[in-house]
Short mmCIF file of C-alpha atoms in Angstrom, two decimals:
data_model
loop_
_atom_site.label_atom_id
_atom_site.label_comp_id
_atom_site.label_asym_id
_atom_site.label_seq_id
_atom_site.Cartn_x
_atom_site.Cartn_y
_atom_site.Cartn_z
CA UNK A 1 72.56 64.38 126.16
CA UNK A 2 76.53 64.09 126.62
CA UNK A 3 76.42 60.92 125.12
CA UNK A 4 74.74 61.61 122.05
CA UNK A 5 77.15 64.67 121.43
CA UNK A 6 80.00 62.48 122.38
CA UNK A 7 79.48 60.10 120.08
CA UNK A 8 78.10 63.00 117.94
CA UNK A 9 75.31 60.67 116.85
CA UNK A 10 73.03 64.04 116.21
CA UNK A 11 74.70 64.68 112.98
CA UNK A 12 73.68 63.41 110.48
CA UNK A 13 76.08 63.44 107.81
CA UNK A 14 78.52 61.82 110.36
CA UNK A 15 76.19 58.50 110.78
CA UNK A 16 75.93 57.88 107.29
CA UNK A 17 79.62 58.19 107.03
CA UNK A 18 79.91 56.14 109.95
CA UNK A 19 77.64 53.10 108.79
CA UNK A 20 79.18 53.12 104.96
CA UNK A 21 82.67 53.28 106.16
CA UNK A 22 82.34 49.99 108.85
CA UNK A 23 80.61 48.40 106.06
CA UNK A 24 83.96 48.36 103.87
CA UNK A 25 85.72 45.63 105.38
CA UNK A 26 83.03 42.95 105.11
CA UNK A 27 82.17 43.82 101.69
CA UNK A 28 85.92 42.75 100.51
CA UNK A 29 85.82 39.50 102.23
CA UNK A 30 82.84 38.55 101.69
CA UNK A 31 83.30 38.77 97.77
CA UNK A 32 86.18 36.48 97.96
CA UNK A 33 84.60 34.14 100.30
CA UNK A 34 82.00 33.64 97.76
CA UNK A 35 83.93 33.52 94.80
CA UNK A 36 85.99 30.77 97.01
CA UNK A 37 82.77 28.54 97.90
CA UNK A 38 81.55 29.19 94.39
CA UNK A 39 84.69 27.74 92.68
CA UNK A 40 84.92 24.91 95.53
CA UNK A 41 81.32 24.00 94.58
CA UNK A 42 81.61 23.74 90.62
CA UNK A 43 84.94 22.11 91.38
CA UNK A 44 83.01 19.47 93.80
CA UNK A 45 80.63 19.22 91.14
CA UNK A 46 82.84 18.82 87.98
CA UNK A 47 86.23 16.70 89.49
CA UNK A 48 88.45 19.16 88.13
CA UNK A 49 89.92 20.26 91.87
CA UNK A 50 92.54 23.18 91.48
CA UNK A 51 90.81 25.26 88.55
CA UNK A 52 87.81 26.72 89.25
CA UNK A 53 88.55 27.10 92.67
CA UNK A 54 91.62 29.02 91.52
CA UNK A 55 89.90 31.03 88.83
CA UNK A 56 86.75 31.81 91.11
CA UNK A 57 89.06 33.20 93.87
CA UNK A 58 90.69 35.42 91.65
CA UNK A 59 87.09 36.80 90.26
CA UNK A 60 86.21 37.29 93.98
CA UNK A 61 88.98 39.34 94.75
CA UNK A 62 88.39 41.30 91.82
CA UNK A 63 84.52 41.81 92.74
CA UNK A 64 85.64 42.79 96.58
CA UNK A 65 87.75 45.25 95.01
CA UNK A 66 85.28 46.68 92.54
CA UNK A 67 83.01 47.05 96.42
CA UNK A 68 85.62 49.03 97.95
CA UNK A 69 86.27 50.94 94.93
CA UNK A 70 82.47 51.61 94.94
CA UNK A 71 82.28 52.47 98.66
CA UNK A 72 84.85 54.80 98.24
CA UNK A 73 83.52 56.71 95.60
CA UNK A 74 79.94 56.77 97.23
CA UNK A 75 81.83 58.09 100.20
CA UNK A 76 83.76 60.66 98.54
CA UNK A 77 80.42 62.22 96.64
CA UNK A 78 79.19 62.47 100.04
CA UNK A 79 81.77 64.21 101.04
CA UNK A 80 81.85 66.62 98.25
CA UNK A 81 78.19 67.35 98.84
CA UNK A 82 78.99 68.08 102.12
CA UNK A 83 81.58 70.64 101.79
CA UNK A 84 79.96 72.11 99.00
CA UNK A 85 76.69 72.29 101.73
CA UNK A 86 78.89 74.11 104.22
CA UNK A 87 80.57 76.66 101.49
CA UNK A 88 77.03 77.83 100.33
CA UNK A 89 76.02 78.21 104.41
CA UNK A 90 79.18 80.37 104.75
CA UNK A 91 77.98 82.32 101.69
CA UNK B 1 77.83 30.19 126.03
CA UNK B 2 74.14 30.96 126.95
CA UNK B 3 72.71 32.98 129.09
CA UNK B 4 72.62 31.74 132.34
CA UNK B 5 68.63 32.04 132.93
CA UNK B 6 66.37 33.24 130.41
CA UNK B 7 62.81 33.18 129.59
CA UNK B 8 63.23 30.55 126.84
CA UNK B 9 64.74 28.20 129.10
CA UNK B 10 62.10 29.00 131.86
CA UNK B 11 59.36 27.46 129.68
CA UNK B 12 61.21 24.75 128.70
CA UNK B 13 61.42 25.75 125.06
CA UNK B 14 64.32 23.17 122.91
CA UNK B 15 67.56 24.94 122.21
CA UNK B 16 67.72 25.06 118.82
CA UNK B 17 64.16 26.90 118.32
CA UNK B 18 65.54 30.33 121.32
CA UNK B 19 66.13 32.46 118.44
CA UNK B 20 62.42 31.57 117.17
CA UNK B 21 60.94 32.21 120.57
CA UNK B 22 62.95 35.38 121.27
CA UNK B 23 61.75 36.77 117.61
CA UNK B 24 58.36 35.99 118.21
CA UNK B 25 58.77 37.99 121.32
CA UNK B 26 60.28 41.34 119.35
CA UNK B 27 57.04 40.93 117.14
CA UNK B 28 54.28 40.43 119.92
CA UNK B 29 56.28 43.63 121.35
CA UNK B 30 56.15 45.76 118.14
CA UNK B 31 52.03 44.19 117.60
CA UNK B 32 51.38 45.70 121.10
CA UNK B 33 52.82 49.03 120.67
CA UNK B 34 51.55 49.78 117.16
CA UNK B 35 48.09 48.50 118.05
CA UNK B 36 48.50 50.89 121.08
CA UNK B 37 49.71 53.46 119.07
CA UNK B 38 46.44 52.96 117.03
CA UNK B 39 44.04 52.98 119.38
CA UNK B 40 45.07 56.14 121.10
CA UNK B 41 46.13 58.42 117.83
CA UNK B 42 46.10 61.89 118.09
CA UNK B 43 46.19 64.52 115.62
CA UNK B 44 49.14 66.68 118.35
CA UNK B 45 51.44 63.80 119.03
CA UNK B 46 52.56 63.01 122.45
CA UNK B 47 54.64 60.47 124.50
CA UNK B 48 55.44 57.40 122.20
CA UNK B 49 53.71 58.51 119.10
CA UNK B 50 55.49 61.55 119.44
CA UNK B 51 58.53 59.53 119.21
CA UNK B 52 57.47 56.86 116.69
CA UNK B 53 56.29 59.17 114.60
CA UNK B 54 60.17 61.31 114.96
CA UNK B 55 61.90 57.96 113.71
CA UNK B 56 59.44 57.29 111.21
CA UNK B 57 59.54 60.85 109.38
CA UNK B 58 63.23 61.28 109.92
CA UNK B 59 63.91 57.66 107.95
CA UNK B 60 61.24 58.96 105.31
CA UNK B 61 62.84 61.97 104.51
CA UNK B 62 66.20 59.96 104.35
CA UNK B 63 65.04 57.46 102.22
CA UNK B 64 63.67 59.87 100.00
CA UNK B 65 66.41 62.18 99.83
CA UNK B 66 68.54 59.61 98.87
CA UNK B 67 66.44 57.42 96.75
CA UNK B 68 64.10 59.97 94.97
CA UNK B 69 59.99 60.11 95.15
CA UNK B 70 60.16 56.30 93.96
CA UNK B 71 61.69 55.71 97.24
CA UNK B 72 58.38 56.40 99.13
CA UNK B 73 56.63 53.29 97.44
CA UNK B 74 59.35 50.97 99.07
CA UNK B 75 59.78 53.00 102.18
CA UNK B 76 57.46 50.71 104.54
CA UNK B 77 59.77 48.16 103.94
CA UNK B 78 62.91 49.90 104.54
CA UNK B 79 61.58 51.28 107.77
CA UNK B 80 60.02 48.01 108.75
CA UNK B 81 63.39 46.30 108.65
CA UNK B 82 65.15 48.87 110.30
CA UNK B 83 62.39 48.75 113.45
CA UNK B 84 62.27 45.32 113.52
CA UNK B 85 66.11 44.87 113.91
CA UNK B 86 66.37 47.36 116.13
CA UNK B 87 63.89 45.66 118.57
CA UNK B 88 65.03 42.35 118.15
CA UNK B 89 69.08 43.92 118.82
CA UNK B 90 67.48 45.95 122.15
CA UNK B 91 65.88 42.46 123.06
CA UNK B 92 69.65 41.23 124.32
CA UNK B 93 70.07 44.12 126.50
CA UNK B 94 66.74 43.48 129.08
CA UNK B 95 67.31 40.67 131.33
CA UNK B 96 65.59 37.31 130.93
CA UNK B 97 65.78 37.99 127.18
CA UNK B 98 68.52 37.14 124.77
CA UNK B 99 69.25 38.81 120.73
CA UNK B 100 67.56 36.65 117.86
CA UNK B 101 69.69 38.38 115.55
CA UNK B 102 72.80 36.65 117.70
CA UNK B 103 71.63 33.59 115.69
CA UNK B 104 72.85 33.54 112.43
CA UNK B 105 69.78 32.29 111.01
CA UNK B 106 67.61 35.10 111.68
CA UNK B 107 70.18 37.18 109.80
CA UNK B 108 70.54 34.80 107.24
CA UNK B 109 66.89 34.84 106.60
CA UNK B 110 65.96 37.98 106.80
CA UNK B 111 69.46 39.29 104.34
CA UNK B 112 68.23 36.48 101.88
CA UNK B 113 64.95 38.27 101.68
CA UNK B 114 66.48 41.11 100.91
CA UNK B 115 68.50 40.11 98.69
CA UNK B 116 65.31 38.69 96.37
CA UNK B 117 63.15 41.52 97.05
CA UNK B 118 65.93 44.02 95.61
CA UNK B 119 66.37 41.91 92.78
CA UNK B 120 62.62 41.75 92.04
CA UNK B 121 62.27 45.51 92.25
CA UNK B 122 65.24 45.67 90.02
CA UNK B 123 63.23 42.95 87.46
CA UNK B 124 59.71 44.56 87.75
CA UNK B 125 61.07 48.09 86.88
CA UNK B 126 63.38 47.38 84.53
CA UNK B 127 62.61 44.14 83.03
CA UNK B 128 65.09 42.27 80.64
CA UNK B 129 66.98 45.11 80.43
CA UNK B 130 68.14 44.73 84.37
CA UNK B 131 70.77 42.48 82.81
CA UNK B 132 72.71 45.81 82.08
CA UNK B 133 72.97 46.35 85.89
CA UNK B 134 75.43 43.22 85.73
CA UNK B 135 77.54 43.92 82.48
CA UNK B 136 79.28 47.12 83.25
CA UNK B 137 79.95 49.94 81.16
CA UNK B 138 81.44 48.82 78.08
CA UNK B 139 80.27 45.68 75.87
CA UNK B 140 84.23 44.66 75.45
CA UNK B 141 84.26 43.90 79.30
CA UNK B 142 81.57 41.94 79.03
CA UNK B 143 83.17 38.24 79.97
CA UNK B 144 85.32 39.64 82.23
CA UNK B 145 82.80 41.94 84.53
CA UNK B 146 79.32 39.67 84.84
CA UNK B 147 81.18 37.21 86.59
CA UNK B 148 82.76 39.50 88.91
CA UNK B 149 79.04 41.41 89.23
CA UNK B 150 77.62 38.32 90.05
CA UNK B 151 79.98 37.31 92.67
CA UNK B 152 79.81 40.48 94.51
CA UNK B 153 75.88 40.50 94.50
CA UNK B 154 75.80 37.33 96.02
CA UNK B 155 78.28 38.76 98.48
CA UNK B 156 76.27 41.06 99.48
CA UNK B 157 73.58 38.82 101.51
CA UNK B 158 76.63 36.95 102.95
CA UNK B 159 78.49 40.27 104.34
CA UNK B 160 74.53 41.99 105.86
CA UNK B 161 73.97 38.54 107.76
CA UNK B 162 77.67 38.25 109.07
CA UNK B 163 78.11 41.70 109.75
CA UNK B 164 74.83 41.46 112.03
CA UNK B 165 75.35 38.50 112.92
CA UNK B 166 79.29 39.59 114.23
CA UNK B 167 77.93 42.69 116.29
CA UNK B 168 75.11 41.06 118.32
CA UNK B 169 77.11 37.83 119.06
CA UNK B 170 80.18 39.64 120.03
CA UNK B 171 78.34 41.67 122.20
CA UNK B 172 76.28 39.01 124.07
CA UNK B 173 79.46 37.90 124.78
CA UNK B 174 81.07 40.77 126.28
CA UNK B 175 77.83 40.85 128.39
CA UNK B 176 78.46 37.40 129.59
CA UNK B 177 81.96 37.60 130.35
CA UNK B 178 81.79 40.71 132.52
CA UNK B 179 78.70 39.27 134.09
CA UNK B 180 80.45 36.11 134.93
CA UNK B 181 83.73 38.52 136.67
CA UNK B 182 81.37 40.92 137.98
CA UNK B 183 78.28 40.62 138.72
CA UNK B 184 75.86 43.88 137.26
CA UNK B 185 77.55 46.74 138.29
CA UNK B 186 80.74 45.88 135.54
CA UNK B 187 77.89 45.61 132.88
CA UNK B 188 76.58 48.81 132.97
CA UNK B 189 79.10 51.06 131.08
CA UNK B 190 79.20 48.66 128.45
CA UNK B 191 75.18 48.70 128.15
CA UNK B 192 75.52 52.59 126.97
CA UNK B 193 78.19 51.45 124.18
CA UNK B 194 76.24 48.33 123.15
CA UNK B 195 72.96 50.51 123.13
CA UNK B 196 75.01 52.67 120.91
CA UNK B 197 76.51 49.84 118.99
CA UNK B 198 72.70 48.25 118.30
CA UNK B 199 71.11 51.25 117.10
CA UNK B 200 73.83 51.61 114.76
CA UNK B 201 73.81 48.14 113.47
CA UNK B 202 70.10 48.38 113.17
CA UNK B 203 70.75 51.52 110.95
CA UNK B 204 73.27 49.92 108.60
CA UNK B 205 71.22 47.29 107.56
CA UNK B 206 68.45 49.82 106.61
CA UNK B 207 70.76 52.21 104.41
CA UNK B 208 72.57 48.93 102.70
CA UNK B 209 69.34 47.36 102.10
CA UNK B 210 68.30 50.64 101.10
CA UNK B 211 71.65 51.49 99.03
CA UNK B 212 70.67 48.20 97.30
CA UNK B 213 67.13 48.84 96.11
CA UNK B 214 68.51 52.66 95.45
CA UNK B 215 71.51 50.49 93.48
CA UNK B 216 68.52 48.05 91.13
CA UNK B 217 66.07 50.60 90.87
CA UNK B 218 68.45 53.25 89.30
CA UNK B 219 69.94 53.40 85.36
CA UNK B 220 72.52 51.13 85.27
CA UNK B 221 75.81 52.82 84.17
#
């Protein structure tokens, strides 16, 4: 299996990592694409045009943030867990 | 761009209903195999069971690792989805066949039902008091983080379906191209990456939609 230990897909640790780092991206645009559609909507809705759009696409670039900033601290645990797994191997 | 010739053009079926057709097709497959499966179970595993029965256990112990002992009651699910996807991603790779998930309403769907089935879990086991999942962690930030916890939740079914969605359709595409410059032979490297790709799209929607559930069923903090 070349491939597999190519792509090092027999590990584990280094899949996980893998799938919750390529989730990242999308998770911070697609806050702020909601928070967009959201604000367009009530705006549609209410005839008030430039504020809730505005105010919506700040709150969804806040809450893509708040992803990332969740994603990387998921991702950093992992980490830690990780090296702390090797250390007590090498013990 | 479409395939060229496919099955669901060979029996005439209307365009807009492929994706339908070409799910309905990943299910009869998985309904064969597990009934298969069934029929010939052993208690010393061999051939397909053997492997089945690999993929099952190894998600298990994943789910439960990460999740705790609660995640085994929500487990079928989780594997479910992940099998399912991962036939229906594998279904644009045989010829005559093309993806359902490179329609973005079999994504949609199936990250909407996610998104209400986490949501439920989070409800049944926690009750009223799943609101705290959406305030944050201090009462003073109240006004200023529901809002933002609502936003990104609903984000969430928006970035599984498009992220699918993305992959699959990209890689039809690919496909097509070098199939159109080159007949077969250009194709083939790229089949090893794309089987690569698949599995590994198949396997992020399972540990999101797992993350998720993990995420509602968990104290809020």
């Amino acid at each position: 299996m070349g491939l597999a230990k190519f792509f090092n897909i027999t590990d584990r640790n280094y899949l996980d990592n893998l799938s919750l780092a390529g989730t990242i991206g999308l998770h911070m645009v697609s806050s702020v694409a909601v928070g967009v559609a959201l604000g367009y909507g009530l705006d549609f809705w209410l005839e008030t045009y430039p504020w809730c759009s505005g105010i919506f696409m700040l709150i969804g670039i806040a809450a893509g943030f708040k992803n990332v900033y969740v994603d990387a601290k998921k991702l950093a645990a992992r980490q830690e867990q990780e090296n702390k797994g090797k250390g007590d191997a090498q013990e | 761009m479409e395939h060229p010739v496919t099955l669901a053009t060979l029996l005439d079926i209307p365009e807009a209903y492929h994706h339908v057709f070409y799910t309905w097709c990943a299910m009869a497959a998985l309904f064969v195999a597990s009934l298969v499966l069934r029929r010939r179970m052993q208690l010393v595993p061999e051939g397909l069971q053997n492997f089945v029965e690999i993929v099952i256990g190894g998600l298990e112990d994943f789910t439960v690792a990460t999740i705790g002992e609660k995640g085994r009651k929500i487990f079928p699910l989780l594997c479910g989805i992940f099998i399912f996807i991962l036939v229906q991603n594998l279904l644009g790779l045989l010829p005559f066949f093309d993806a359902p998930t490179a329609n973005i309403n079999t994504n949609a769907a199936m990250a909407l039902f996610v998104f209400i089935y986490y949501n439920y879990v989070g409800l049944r086991s926690w009750g009223p008091r799943y609101i705290k999942h959406f305030t944050g962690p201090m009462p003073m930030l109240v006004p200023l983080m529901l809002p933002i916890e609502l936003v990104s939740h609903c984000a969430r079914p928006l970035s599984l379906t498009l992220r699918l969605f993305g992959n699959i359709r990209g890689e039809e595409i690919v496909l097509l191209l070098f199939f159109s410059m080159a007949p077969v032979w250009s194709t083939l490297p790229s089949y090893f990456l794309f089987l690569l790709a698949k599995c590994l799209q198949a396997f992020i929607f399972y540990m999101l939609t797992m993350i998720y559930l993990q995420g509602a069923l968990e104290h809020a903090h």
